[in-house]
Amino acid sequence: MSTVIYAVLFSFLLSTITSLFLIPLFKKLNLGQSIKNGIPISHKKKAGTPTFGGIIFIFSSIITMLLLIKNYNKELLLIISSLIAFGLIGFIDDTLKKIHKKNEGLTSKGKMILLLFVSSIFAIYSYYDPSIGSIIMFPFTKKLFNLRILYIPFIIFYYVSTTNALNLTDGLDGLATSITLLVVTFFTFLSFGMGHYTLSISCGCIAGALLGFLRYNCYPAKIIMGDTGSLALGGAIATIAMILKNPFIVIIVGGIYVIEALSSLIQIVFFKLFGKRIFKMAPIHHSFELHGWHETKIVSVFSIITTILCLIGFLSI
C-alpha cells in the first residue's frame, strides 16, 4: 500500500507542475475552447479557456507508472495503452475543433468508427488473454458467467458506452474530473484488495494526476480536459473493470455517467418520436443549470452521489 500512496503523491505533484507549465503555453498557442450554440448562456464566458487538458493527467499518470512500477506486466501495458489509444482519438477530435475554429471536430460517424476500431482491439485481446478471458462477474451475486464468443461484442459495446458516457459528463467545470477521481479511487482500493497490486498502483497514479489537475479544472476552470481527457479516462476505467472481470460494477460506481448518457439518449429518442423534450436540456447537468443550480452545486451533489455509489460498489463485491 505504501507504493500506492507514493504513486498518488508523485503523480499529484507531477500533474500540478505540468499544469503550471502547460496552461500558460496553451494560452500562448491560442488553444482555447470554442463554445457551441444551444447550451446555457453562462457557458459563453468559458470561450477561450485552454483545452487539451487531458494531456496533463495522461502524461503525469503514465510517467509515474513507469517510474514506480517495477513489474511491467500486461495490466500495466493495458492501462497505458488505453490511456494513449482513446486519448489519441480525443486529441484528433480536439485538434480538428481548433482547426475548424469552432466546436466541431470529428463527425459522429468518424468518432464512432475510431472508437469501435480501438474497442475491438481491446475486446479481442482480452478474449484471447487467459488471465482475462471471457468470464465476467455480476455485482451482488458473486457468480461468474462465461460469455464465450459473445464476450467480444459485449466488451466492444461496453468500451464505446463507457467512453461516450464519460465524454457527455464532461460539461461543467470539474464535473468529470471529480466524479472520475472518486471512481478511480474506488478501483484503487478494490484492485488492491483483490491482489491486483500493479493495477492498484496504476489507479493510484491516475487518481493523483486527476487530483492535481482538479485544482485548475474546478470552477472557474483555467483549463478543460477536452475529448483528449474524457475519452482517455473512459477507456482506462473500462479497461480497469475488464481486468477485474467486473465490467458491470461501472454501472454502479459510475452511476452519474449512466444518468448523463441515458438523459441524452432519452431526450433524442423522445424528441424524434413525439417532437417534445423531456428535459430542459441534455445531458442532465445542463437541465439542472437551467433550473437555477450553480455549477459548483451540481458538481458537489453529483460527487456526493458518486461517493455513496462507490460505497454500494464495495458492498456488491
XYZ file of C-alpha atoms in Angstrom:
317
model
C 0.000 0.000 0.000
C 2.946 2.351 0.607
C 3.768 2.252 -3.119
C 0.177 3.223 -3.911
C 0.476 6.224 -1.589
C 3.763 7.240 -3.230
C 2.068 6.876 -6.617
C -0.743 9.222 -5.614
C 1.628 11.820 -4.160
C 4.150 11.743 -7.009
C 1.545 11.884 -9.778
C -0.231 14.699 -7.910
C 2.969 16.755 -7.777
C 3.846 15.977 -11.393
C 0.337 16.880 -12.552
C 0.436 20.148 -10.610
C 3.829 21.121 -12.028
C 2.823 20.094 -15.551
C -0.350 22.180 -15.256
C 1.644 25.245 -14.198
C 3.825 24.816 -17.276
C 1.253 23.832 -19.909
C -1.642 26.179 -19.091
C 0.336 29.349 -19.980
C 1.781 27.535 -23.006
C -1.672 26.516 -24.266
C -2.856 30.104 -23.805
C 0.133 31.366 -25.764
C -0.619 28.872 -28.546
C -4.259 30.031 -28.506
C -5.569 26.532 -27.833
C -8.814 27.895 -26.439
C -12.183 26.178 -26.224
C -14.929 27.158 -28.670
C -18.448 27.220 -27.267
C -21.229 25.751 -29.375
C -24.720 27.164 -29.599
C -27.623 25.692 -27.673
C -26.020 25.460 -24.239
C -26.710 27.639 -21.161
C -25.726 31.267 -21.723
C -23.445 31.133 -18.658
C -21.051 28.946 -20.654
C -20.272 31.735 -23.132
C -17.711 33.146 -20.700
C -15.775 29.870 -20.947
C -14.829 30.637 -24.553
C -11.065 30.758 -24.908
C -10.340 28.574 -21.870
C -7.406 26.321 -22.846
C -8.426 22.780 -23.760
C -6.300 19.640 -24.386
C -6.027 19.408 -20.585
C -6.191 15.636 -20.753
C -2.559 15.690 -21.857
C -1.636 16.788 -18.332
C -3.027 13.837 -16.406
C -2.337 11.291 -19.148
C 1.333 12.303 -19.156
C 1.584 12.510 -15.352
C -0.124 9.150 -14.844
C 1.985 7.252 -17.358
C 5.317 8.748 -16.242
C 4.546 7.887 -12.610
C 3.540 4.342 -13.553
C 6.768 3.791 -15.463
C 8.882 5.183 -12.616
C 7.249 3.396 -9.682
C 6.064 0.080 -11.090
C 8.916 -2.405 -11.346
C 6.898 -5.245 -12.856
C 5.912 -4.210 -16.379
C 3.140 -6.784 -16.757
C 0.081 -6.986 -19.006
C -2.096 -4.999 -16.598
C 0.232 -2.008 -16.771
C 0.536 -2.201 -20.542
C -3.245 -2.421 -20.953
C -3.840 0.657 -18.785
C -1.169 2.694 -20.555
C -2.409 1.541 -23.965
C -5.998 2.513 -23.138
C -4.977 5.987 -21.961
C -2.949 6.575 -25.115
C -5.270 4.941 -27.669
C -8.536 6.508 -26.543
C -6.769 9.743 -25.636
C -5.435 9.906 -29.192
C -8.977 9.726 -30.589
C -9.914 12.628 -28.338
C -6.775 14.523 -29.328
C -7.693 14.207 -33.009
C -11.184 15.481 -32.199
C -9.868 18.434 -30.170
C -7.332 19.286 -32.880
C -9.989 19.332 -35.601
C -12.142 21.603 -33.437
C -9.237 24.018 -33.212
C -8.506 23.821 -36.945
C -12.150 24.453 -37.823
C -12.222 27.394 -35.374
C -15.475 26.115 -33.865
C -16.703 23.360 -31.594
C -16.905 20.800 -34.406
C -14.283 18.087 -34.539
C -14.724 14.550 -35.765
C -18.124 13.723 -37.209
C -20.280 11.444 -35.058
C -19.739 8.684 -37.602
C -15.985 9.233 -37.735
C -15.618 9.210 -33.967
C -17.764 6.078 -33.664
C -15.667 4.238 -36.266
C -12.459 5.053 -34.384
C -13.985 4.061 -31.033
C -15.275 0.787 -32.474
C -11.884 0.025 -34.011
C -9.882 0.632 -30.829
C -12.518 -1.073 -28.661
C -12.387 -4.124 -30.931
C -8.635 -4.436 -30.403
C -9.033 -4.423 -26.619
C -12.001 -6.809 -26.766
C -10.241 -9.357 -28.973
C -7.029 -9.164 -26.952
C -8.806 -9.665 -23.625
C -10.839 -12.567 -25.026
C -7.703 -14.482 -26.006
C -5.730 -13.476 -22.904
C -6.059 -16.404 -20.442
C -5.676 -14.072 -17.449
C -8.808 -12.167 -18.501
C -10.768 -14.457 -20.814
C -14.495 -14.359 -21.445
C -15.619 -14.721 -17.829
C -17.344 -11.822 -16.064
C -18.797 -11.333 -12.613
C -22.182 -9.844 -11.781
C -22.253 -7.493 -8.763
C -24.000 -8.778 -5.616
C -24.289 -12.329 -6.995
C -20.582 -13.258 -6.746
C -21.259 -15.628 -9.631
C -19.050 -15.956 -12.698
C -20.534 -16.199 -16.178
C -18.728 -17.321 -19.310
C -19.965 -15.273 -22.270
C -17.770 -17.248 -24.670
C -17.635 -15.634 -28.128
C -20.349 -13.126 -27.135
C -17.733 -11.584 -24.864
C -16.157 -9.742 -27.806
C -19.239 -7.759 -28.958
C -20.186 -7.197 -25.319
C -16.800 -5.645 -24.482
C -16.868 -3.533 -27.648
C -20.268 -2.137 -26.641
C -19.003 -1.694 -23.081
C -15.970 0.362 -24.176
C -17.940 2.548 -26.582
C -20.662 3.162 -23.976
C -18.226 3.997 -21.177
C -16.122 6.400 -23.238
C -19.162 8.201 -24.634
C -20.825 8.425 -21.222
C -17.750 9.988 -19.658
C -17.432 12.331 -22.618
C -21.014 13.524 -22.047
C -20.304 14.029 -18.337
C -17.513 16.487 -19.125
C -19.784 19.500 -19.484
C -19.175 21.518 -16.317
C -16.009 22.787 -14.657
C -14.582 19.961 -12.579
C -17.531 17.595 -13.029
C -15.931 14.730 -14.968
C -12.662 15.177 -13.058
C -14.332 14.993 -9.634
C -16.548 12.027 -10.488
C -13.724 10.087 -12.128
C -11.340 10.837 -9.254
C -13.790 9.118 -6.901
C -14.364 6.198 -9.271
C -10.632 5.619 -9.810
C -10.034 5.839 -6.051
C -12.660 3.119 -5.625
C -10.815 0.923 -8.116
C -7.504 1.647 -6.357
C -8.799 0.037 -3.162
C -10.762 -2.685 -4.933
C -7.864 -3.875 -7.085
C -5.518 -3.831 -4.082
C -7.967 -5.937 -2.080
C -8.232 -8.406 -4.960
C -4.454 -8.795 -5.202
C -4.003 -6.809 -8.423
C -1.196 -4.686 -6.996
C 0.134 -3.348 -10.288
C -3.380 -2.302 -11.244
C -3.878 -0.660 -7.846
C -0.703 1.401 -8.256
C -1.789 2.366 -11.777
C -5.160 3.526 -10.449
C -3.360 5.493 -7.738
C -1.273 7.203 -10.413
C -4.409 8.252 -12.300
C -6.117 9.396 -9.081
C -3.157 11.548 -8.051
C -2.869 13.071 -11.514
C -6.581 13.917 -11.523
C -6.298 15.475 -8.067
C -3.505 17.750 -9.280
C -5.446 18.602 -12.431
C -8.642 19.330 -10.478
C -7.016 22.373 -8.858
C -7.050 24.052 -12.281
C -10.161 22.403 -13.706
C -12.601 23.269 -10.910
C -14.834 26.335 -11.215
C -13.808 28.700 -12.686
C -11.725 26.383 -14.842
C -8.318 27.537 -16.007
C -8.119 24.539 -18.340
C -10.540 21.987 -19.801
C -9.692 18.302 -20.234
C -11.330 18.139 -23.669
C -12.097 14.932 -25.517
C -8.412 14.079 -25.117
C -9.011 13.620 -21.411
C -12.585 12.345 -21.267
C -12.091 9.566 -23.825
C -8.780 8.543 -22.237
C -10.410 8.285 -18.815
C -13.379 6.380 -20.215
C -11.055 3.904 -21.890
C -8.960 3.496 -18.742
C -11.964 2.882 -16.486
C -13.386 0.347 -18.919
C -10.015 -1.418 -19.009
C -9.649 -1.483 -15.222
C -13.059 -3.087 -14.719
C -12.406 -5.501 -17.595
C -9.153 -6.698 -15.992
C -11.053 -7.264 -12.737
C -13.671 -9.256 -14.707
C -16.348 -6.943 -13.320
C -17.474 -4.537 -16.068
C -20.976 -4.181 -14.639
C -19.638 -2.536 -11.495
C -19.033 0.603 -13.582
C -22.817 0.932 -13.836
C -22.930 1.186 -10.032
C -19.936 3.351 -9.137
C -20.224 5.315 -12.385
C -23.944 5.845 -11.954
C -23.575 9.523 -12.839
C -22.058 8.541 -16.193
C -25.060 6.293 -16.814
C -27.562 9.013 -15.901
C -25.813 11.553 -18.127
C -25.789 9.164 -21.097
C -29.372 7.986 -20.596
C -30.669 11.550 -20.283
C -29.167 12.378 -23.687
C -30.464 9.169 -25.265
C -33.972 9.616 -23.848
C -34.031 13.247 -24.967
C -33.095 12.331 -28.549
C -35.470 9.361 -28.858
C -38.423 11.161 -27.264
C -37.929 14.232 -29.465
C -37.741 12.162 -32.648
C -40.853 10.175 -31.724
C -43.049 12.900 -30.261
C -41.381 16.197 -31.157
C -41.074 17.138 -27.481
C -38.268 17.209 -24.929
C -38.454 15.562 -21.506
C -35.606 17.603 -20.036
C -34.974 21.310 -20.457
C -31.590 20.326 -21.850
C -29.444 17.214 -22.050
C -27.120 15.896 -20.727
C -28.966 16.304 -17.464
C -26.371 18.549 -15.771
C -27.397 21.312 -18.198
C -31.017 20.807 -17.187
C -30.082 21.432 -13.552
C -28.295 24.606 -14.671
C -31.457 25.861 -16.358
C -33.342 25.142 -13.131
C -31.059 27.619 -11.373
C -28.392 25.348 -9.900
C -24.861 26.764 -9.936
C -22.107 24.637 -11.460
C -20.404 24.142 -8.105
C -23.640 22.876 -6.537
C -24.173 20.362 -9.342
C -20.592 19.100 -9.067
C -20.871 18.814 -5.273
C -24.186 16.939 -5.353
C -23.044 14.600 -8.131
C -19.814 13.924 -6.214
C -21.726 13.073 -3.034
C -23.938 10.713 -5.027
C -20.850 9.082 -6.540
C -19.304 8.623 -3.084
C -22.448 6.800 -1.950
C -22.457 4.706 -5.126
C -18.823 3.725 -4.519
C -19.734 2.527 -1.024
C -22.534 0.477 -2.565
C -19.968 -0.825 -5.040
C -17.879 -2.226 -2.183
C -20.965 -3.956 -0.798
C -21.595 -5.567 -4.185
C -18.291 -7.472 -4.195
